Every structure is written in structure tokens, then in C-alpha cells.
Coordinates of C-alpha atoms and ligand atoms in Angstrom, one line a residue:
M1 CA 54.4 61.1 -116.0
Q2 CA 53.8 58.0 -114.1
P3 CA 53.7 54.6 -115.7
K4 CA 50.2 53.2 -116.2
L5 CA 48.8 49.7 -116.1
K6 CA 48.5 48.1 -119.6
S7 CA 51.2 50.4 -121.1
K8 CA 53.5 48.6 -123.5
V9 CA 57.0 47.9 -122.2
K10 CA 59.8 48.4 -124.7
F11 CA 63.4 47.5 -124.1
A12 CA 66.0 49.3 -126.2
D13 CA 65.8 46.6 -128.9
R14 CA 62.2 45.3 -128.7
E15 CA 58.9 45.3 -127.0
V16 CA 58.5 42.5 -124.3
G17 CA 55.1 42.9 -122.9
E18 CA 53.0 45.2 -120.8
V19 CA 52.7 46.7 -117.3
T20 CA 50.6 44.2 -115.4
R21 CA 50.9 45.8 -112.0
I22 CA 52.4 48.8 -110.3
I23 CA 54.3 48.7 -107.1
V24 CA 54.3 51.8 -104.9
D25 CA 56.6 52.9 -102.1
P26 CA 54.1 53.6 -99.3
F27 CA 56.3 56.2 -97.7
S28 CA 57.3 58.3 -100.7
R29 CA 53.9 57.4 -102.4
E30 CA 55.8 57.2 -105.7
V31 CA 55.8 54.2 -108.1
S32 CA 58.9 52.2 -107.2
H33 CA 58.6 49.3 -109.7
I34 CA 56.5 48.2 -112.6
V35 CA 55.7 44.5 -113.1
V36 CA 56.0 43.3 -116.6
G37 CA 54.3 40.3 -118.1
G38 CA 53.5 39.1 -121.6
N39 CA 54.9 36.9 -124.4
G40 CA 58.4 38.4 -124.3
V41 CA 58.7 37.6 -120.6
G42 CA 57.4 34.1 -120.7
P43 CA 55.0 32.5 -118.2
V44 CA 56.4 34.6 -115.3
E45 CA 56.3 38.3 -114.4
R46 CA 59.3 40.4 -113.5
Q47 CA 59.6 43.5 -111.5
I48 CA 61.6 46.4 -112.8
P49 CA 62.6 49.4 -110.8
T50 CA 61.5 52.8 -112.1
D51 CA 65.0 54.1 -112.1
R52 CA 65.6 51.8 -115.1
I53 CA 62.8 53.6 -117.0
K54 CA 64.1 55.9 -119.7
M55 CA 60.8 57.5 -120.8
V56 CA 57.1 57.2 -120.1
T57 CA 54.5 58.2 -122.7
E58 CA 50.7 58.0 -122.6
D59 CA 50.7 54.3 -123.4
T60 CA 54.4 53.2 -123.4
V61 CA 57.2 52.6 -120.9
E62 CA 60.6 52.6 -122.5
L63 CA 63.6 51.1 -120.8
G64 CA 67.2 51.9 -121.5
A65 CA 68.4 48.3 -121.1
A66 CA 68.6 45.7 -123.8
S67 CA 66.0 42.8 -123.6
S68 CA 68.9 40.4 -123.0
E69 CA 69.0 41.9 -119.5
L70 CA 65.5 40.9 -118.8
E71 CA 66.3 37.8 -116.8
R72 CA 68.4 39.9 -114.4
F73 CA 65.3 41.6 -113.0
P74 CA 63.8 39.7 -110.1
L75 CA 60.7 37.5 -110.5
F76 CA 57.5 39.0 -109.1
R77 CA 56.1 37.2 -106.1
R78 CA 52.5 38.2 -105.5
D79 CA 52.4 37.0 -101.9
E80 CA 54.9 39.6 -100.9
Y81 CA 52.5 42.4 -101.7
V82 CA 49.1 43.7 -100.8
T83 CA 46.9 46.0 -102.8
I84 CA 46.7 49.6 -101.5
R85 CA 43.0 49.0 -100.8
E86 CA 43.9 46.1 -98.5
I87 CA 46.1 48.2 -96.2
E88 CA 44.0 51.4 -96.7
I89 CA 46.8 53.9 -97.1
A90 CA 45.0 57.2 -97.0
H91 CA 44.7 58.9 -100.4
L92 CA 47.5 56.8 -101.9
E93 CA 45.2 55.7 -104.7
D94 CA 44.1 59.3 -105.3
H95 CA 47.7 60.4 -105.4
L96 CA 48.6 57.9 -108.1
N97 CA 47.4 58.7 -111.6
V98 CA 46.8 55.1 -112.7
E99 CA 44.0 53.1 -114.2
P100 CA 41.9 51.0 -111.9
G101 CA 43.8 47.7 -111.4
E102 CA 46.3 46.1 -109.1
V103 CA 48.4 48.8 -107.4
L104 CA 50.6 47.1 -104.8
V105 CA 52.7 47.9 -101.9
P106 CA 55.2 45.6 -100.2
V107 CA 53.7 43.5 -97.3
P108 CA 54.8 45.3 -94.1
E109 CA 57.6 43.5 -92.2
L110 CA 55.3 42.9 -89.3
E111 CA 52.9 41.0 -91.5
R112 CA 55.7 38.8 -92.8
D113 CA 56.9 37.9 -89.4
V114 CA 54.2 35.4 -88.4
K115 CA 55.8 34.6 -85.1
R116 CA 55.7 38.2 -84.0
R117 CA 52.2 38.6 -85.3
T118 CA 51.1 35.5 -83.4
F119 CA 52.8 36.8 -80.3
F120 CA 50.8 40.1 -80.5
T121 CA 47.6 38.1 -81.1
Y122 CA 48.2 36.1 -77.9
L123 CA 49.1 39.3 -76.1
T124 CA 45.9 40.9 -77.2
H125 CA 44.0 37.8 -75.9
V126 CA 45.8 37.9 -72.5
I127 CA 45.0 41.6 -72.1
S128 CA 41.3 41.0 -73.0
V129 CA 41.1 38.2 -70.4
L130 CA 42.7 40.4 -67.7
L131 CA 40.3 43.2 -68.5
A132 CA 37.3 40.8 -68.4
L133 CA 38.4 39.1 -65.1
P134 CA 36.9 41.6 -62.7
L135 CA 33.5 41.1 -64.5
V136 CA 33.7 37.3 -64.8
F137 CA 35.2 36.6 -61.3
P138 CA 32.0 37.1 -59.3
V139 CA 30.0 34.9 -61.7
L140 CA 32.6 32.1 -61.5
K141 CA 32.7 32.4 -57.7
F142 CA 28.9 32.0 -57.6
L143 CA 29.0 29.0 -59.9
M144 CA 31.8 27.3 -58.0
K145 CA 30.4 28.0 -54.6
P146 CA 28.8 24.5 -54.2
M147 CA 32.1 22.9 -54.9
Y148 CA 33.6 24.5 -51.9
A149 CA 30.6 24.4 -49.5
P150 CA 31.5 23.2 -46.0
Y151 CA 30.5 19.7 -45.2
D152 CA 27.1 19.1 -43.6
N153 CA 28.0 18.3 -40.0
R154 CA 24.5 18.3 -38.6
W155 CA 23.6 15.6 -36.1
I156 CA 20.6 13.6 -37.2
R157 CA 18.5 11.6 -34.8
V158 CA 18.0 8.1 -36.3
G159 CA 16.3 6.1 -33.6
N160 CA 16.8 4.7 -30.1
V161 CA 19.1 2.0 -28.7
S162 CA 16.1 0.2 -27.2
R163 CA 15.8 -1.6 -30.6
L164 CA 19.3 -3.1 -30.1
K165 CA 18.5 -6.1 -27.9
K166 CA 21.6 -8.3 -28.7
E167 CA 25.2 -7.5 -29.1
D168 CA 26.9 -7.7 -32.5
V169 CA 23.8 -7.7 -34.5
G170 CA 23.3 -5.2 -37.3
A171 CA 20.1 -3.1 -37.2
Q172 CA 19.1 -0.7 -39.9
F173 CA 17.8 2.8 -38.9
K174 CA 16.1 4.7 -41.6
F175 CA 15.8 8.5 -41.6
K176 CA 15.2 11.4 -43.9
R177 CA 17.9 13.9 -44.7
K178 CA 17.6 17.4 -46.1
Q179 CA 19.9 17.7 -49.0
K180 CA 20.8 20.5 -51.4
E181 CA 22.4 19.8 -54.7
A182 CA 24.3 22.7 -56.2
F183 CA 21.8 25.2 -57.4
M184 CA 18.7 23.0 -57.0
P185 CA 16.2 23.6 -54.2
E186 CA 16.6 21.7 -51.0
T187 CA 15.0 18.2 -51.0
E188 CA 14.5 15.4 -48.5
V189 CA 16.0 12.1 -49.3
D190 CA 15.6 8.6 -47.7
K191 CA 18.8 7.5 -46.0
N192 CA 19.8 4.7 -43.6
V193 CA 22.6 3.7 -41.3
W194 CA 23.4 0.4 -39.6
V195 CA 24.0 0.5 -35.9
I196 CA 25.3 -2.3 -33.7
K197 CA 25.5 -2.6 -30.0
A198 CA 29.1 -3.7 -30.0
S199 CA 30.8 -6.3 -27.8
P200 CA 34.2 -5.4 -26.4
A201 CA 35.8 -7.6 -29.0
V202 CA 34.1 -5.8 -31.8
L203 CA 34.9 -2.4 -30.3
D204 CA 38.5 -3.4 -30.1
S205 CA 38.5 -4.6 -33.7
V206 CA 37.0 -1.3 -34.9
Y207 CA 38.9 1.2 -32.8
K208 CA 42.0 -0.8 -31.9
G209 CA 41.9 1.0 -28.5
K210 CA 42.1 4.4 -30.1
E211 CA 39.7 7.3 -30.5
M212 CA 38.4 7.9 -34.0
K213 CA 38.4 11.5 -35.2
F214 CA 36.2 13.1 -37.8
L215 CA 37.2 16.3 -39.6
D216 CA 35.5 19.2 -41.3
H217 CA 36.4 20.7 -44.7
K218 CA 39.3 22.7 -43.1
G219 CA 40.7 19.6 -41.3
D220 CA 39.5 20.7 -37.9
V221 CA 38.2 17.9 -35.6
I222 CA 34.4 18.0 -35.4
W223 CA 33.8 14.9 -33.3
V224 CA 35.7 12.0 -31.7
N225 CA 34.2 8.5 -31.3
K226 CA 35.4 7.0 -28.1
P227 CA 36.3 3.3 -28.0
T228 CA 34.4 3.0 -24.7
V229 CA 31.0 3.9 -26.2
P230 CA 29.5 0.5 -27.1
Y231 CA 27.5 1.6 -30.1
I232 CA 28.9 1.8 -33.7
A233 CA 27.1 3.3 -36.7
Y234 CA 28.1 2.4 -40.3
S235 CA 27.1 4.5 -43.3
G236 CA 24.3 2.8 -45.2
K237 CA 26.3 2.8 -48.5
C238 CA 28.6 0.0 -49.5
P239 CA 32.1 1.4 -50.0
H240 CA 32.4 -0.5 -53.3
L241 CA 29.9 1.5 -55.4
G242 CA 27.5 2.9 -52.9
C243 CA 24.7 0.2 -53.0
G244 CA 22.6 -0.4 -49.9
Y245 CA 23.6 -3.6 -48.0
K246 CA 21.8 -5.9 -45.6
W247 CA 22.4 -7.9 -42.4
R248 CA 22.2 -11.5 -43.5
N249 CA 22.8 -15.0 -42.2
V250 CA 25.4 -16.4 -44.6
R251 CA 24.9 -20.1 -44.2
K252 CA 28.1 -21.0 -46.0
L253 CA 30.1 -19.2 -43.3
G254 CA 27.7 -20.1 -40.5
K255 CA 27.3 -16.6 -39.3
E256 CA 25.6 -13.3 -39.8
L257 CA 27.3 -10.6 -41.8
F258 CA 26.7 -7.4 -43.7
L259 CA 26.1 -8.5 -47.3
C260 CA 25.9 -6.2 -50.3
P261 CA 23.8 -7.8 -53.1
C262 CA 25.2 -5.6 -55.9
H263 CA 28.5 -7.4 -56.3
L264 CA 28.5 -9.7 -53.3
S265 CA 30.9 -7.9 -51.0
F266 CA 30.4 -9.0 -47.4
F267 CA 31.6 -7.5 -44.2
S268 CA 32.1 -8.7 -40.6
V269 CA 30.1 -7.1 -37.8
S270 CA 33.1 -4.9 -37.2
G271 CA 32.9 -3.7 -40.8
E272 CA 36.0 -5.6 -42.2
V273 CA 35.8 -6.9 -45.8
M274 CA 35.4 -10.6 -45.7
G275 CA 35.0 -11.1 -49.4
G276 CA 34.0 -9.4 -52.7
P277 CA 35.3 -6.3 -54.5
A278 CA 34.8 -3.6 -51.7
P279 CA 38.1 -1.7 -51.4
R280 CA 37.8 -0.8 -47.8
P281 CA 35.8 -1.6 -44.6
L282 CA 32.4 -0.2 -43.9
D283 CA 32.5 3.5 -43.1
V284 CA 32.1 4.3 -39.4
L285 CA 30.1 7.4 -38.7
P286 CA 30.2 9.8 -35.7
I287 CA 27.7 8.6 -33.2
Q288 CA 26.4 9.9 -29.9
V289 CA 23.9 8.3 -27.6
A290 CA 21.8 10.4 -25.3
E291 CA 20.8 9.3 -21.8
S292 CA 17.4 8.7 -23.2
G293 CA 18.9 6.2 -25.6
D294 CA 18.4 8.4 -28.6
I295 CA 21.0 7.8 -31.3
Q296 CA 22.3 10.6 -33.3
V297 CA 24.8 10.4 -36.2
I298 CA 26.5 12.7 -38.6
D299 CA 25.7 11.2 -42.0
I300 CA 29.1 11.6 -43.6
E301 CA 29.4 10.3 -47.2
Y302 CA 32.8 9.1 -48.5
K303 CA 33.8 8.5 -52.0
A304 CA 33.0 5.0 -53.2
G305 CA 35.4 2.6 -55.0
V306 CA 38.6 3.9 -53.4
K307 CA 40.8 2.4 -50.7
E308 CA 41.2 5.7 -48.7
R309 CA 38.3 7.5 -47.1
V310 CA 37.7 10.7 -49.1
R311 CA 34.9 12.7 -47.6
L312 CA 32.4 14.1 -50.0
V313 CA 29.6 15.5 -47.8
Ligands
FES1 S1 28.2 -1.9 -54.4 FE1 28.4 -3.3 -52.8 S2 29.6 -4.8 -53.7 FE2 29.4 -3.5 -55.3

């Protein structure tokens, strides 16, 4: 007969309490221990192996040992066990002829080893991600496409040099540019560049006698400004924070300059920073002038607020 929950537990000399729980060996499916609690045991519970049981009756479990041995039996720790319902061992409950109550089995080793368990959890996540990758990759590629779109190297006609009567005087040319932001439809935006008819001194100051190369997103040269072409185009955006600037007579300095009203950066006609917070000179753009005098530029945009020229568009 198997011990039952609530059965009285008697040592050789006295009764100490009752069976509060039953522990089962999940492999043999036999009761391996009883857990004893009650007045004779104190505020704790102790687990006693079934091989110390002398006899089991309908409502009593008798032990051969004396009650003085009670403290030799280990304390029962609930967190080291799970109920047989929790781990769903097939038919184990049916196999045991016990009253409904807490029938326990030891927590499997794997469950106790948290590190190992965590490792398997991570492993499962990694496998899931790898399996999902073929499905997710095309979507990610589509979403990230605008980030890796090639630069817009289209030439844009902005005006004619007939407007530039005097050397070393800034003239603003306004134009419209088609622009596409990420997944938005294409729109037309108002842009402008400043163009000068440059004197040899200004050409020298800008080009230092060298050609100026412009690159595409792969680093290939798309255009070269030659220092012999006497026209220079500057991006219409101030390299400080991207405001529009103007050509102004600065009385204090007794000359005309490019002046940005946002934070009062000012630049010489050759684009050098003469004062204010701008971190670099004005950005020179690729320019070509047709025999007809038509001016075309590539409207490159550089990152504002940094010393180096970092191309954005
Ligand atoms: S944006 Fe031009 S000075 Fe700040």
C-alpha cells in the first residue's frame, strides 16, 4: 500500500504529525519520500525516504526509527520540487493511489541550472531570427533603400552669365529642384546658388591653382572644376546650420561680403570664413558654362555644422 496524504505519521515511540506531501520518483513512478509536518516536527517540514517506512495502513504511516532521529531527516525545500501537474508526466497521477493534493517530483536538473536554461532560451531566439531572416530581409532592404540611394548628380540650369556684369560680386540664382524624400512622392523645392564672375585673384584663392574634383557615392569622379573657368558657384546654404545668406555691403569692413543673418557668419567673395560660427568656407559646386552663357550646376548638399565636407545629396 502506498502512503497517503493526511495519514498520521508514527515513529516507534510517538506520533509526530501527518503526511503533508508526497514525493515521487518520476522514473520508477513510485513514492520515494513522504513529507512530514505537524506539532511534533515544529514549524518546518522534513522529508523521509520510504525505505524508512515500516508499515502503511489505511490512515497511518509507521516508521521503525525513534522520534529522536527526526532531526536527522533533511528539511523539505518546496522550491526544489514541482507538482506532477506542472511537468505533466503522463499518467503519473493515475498511477499513484493518493488523495488529491500536492504530489511532487524533484525539479529536473535542467530547470535548476539557470545558466544552461538561459543559454537554450538565447539559442532558440537566435534560431528564430535566422529562420525569419529570409522573410524579413527583402522588407528591410526596401525600407533602407533611400539611405543608400546614389547622389543626385543631375545638372540644373540656373541662369545666364549675362547677369554677372562685374567681377567678384555675388549674384543669387534661384531655381526649382525636384526632390524625393524617402517614400514620399517627388516634390519641387525652391533652391538657390550664388555665382560670381571671379577675378584671377579670387580663382587662385578658391582653387589654389588646382582642379577641384567632385565624387559620386562610390567615390568616382563625376566632375572637375577647372581653375581656368572664371565662374564659381556656391551652395545657397550656409555651412554653419544651413540658413540662406546674402551678398551685403558690410560698412564696418568697408567691403561687400556674403553675410548669413542667422548667426552672423560672413564670408569673403572667395568663400573664406571672415567671422562668425561657420566651421568651413562656403561650399563650391560643380559648374559649367555653355557657349550661350547658360550656367549649369550640380546642386550638391553637404552636411552643415561640421568642418569637413560630407556629402548628403
Ligand atoms: S546658419 Fe549661417 S551663421 Fe548660422
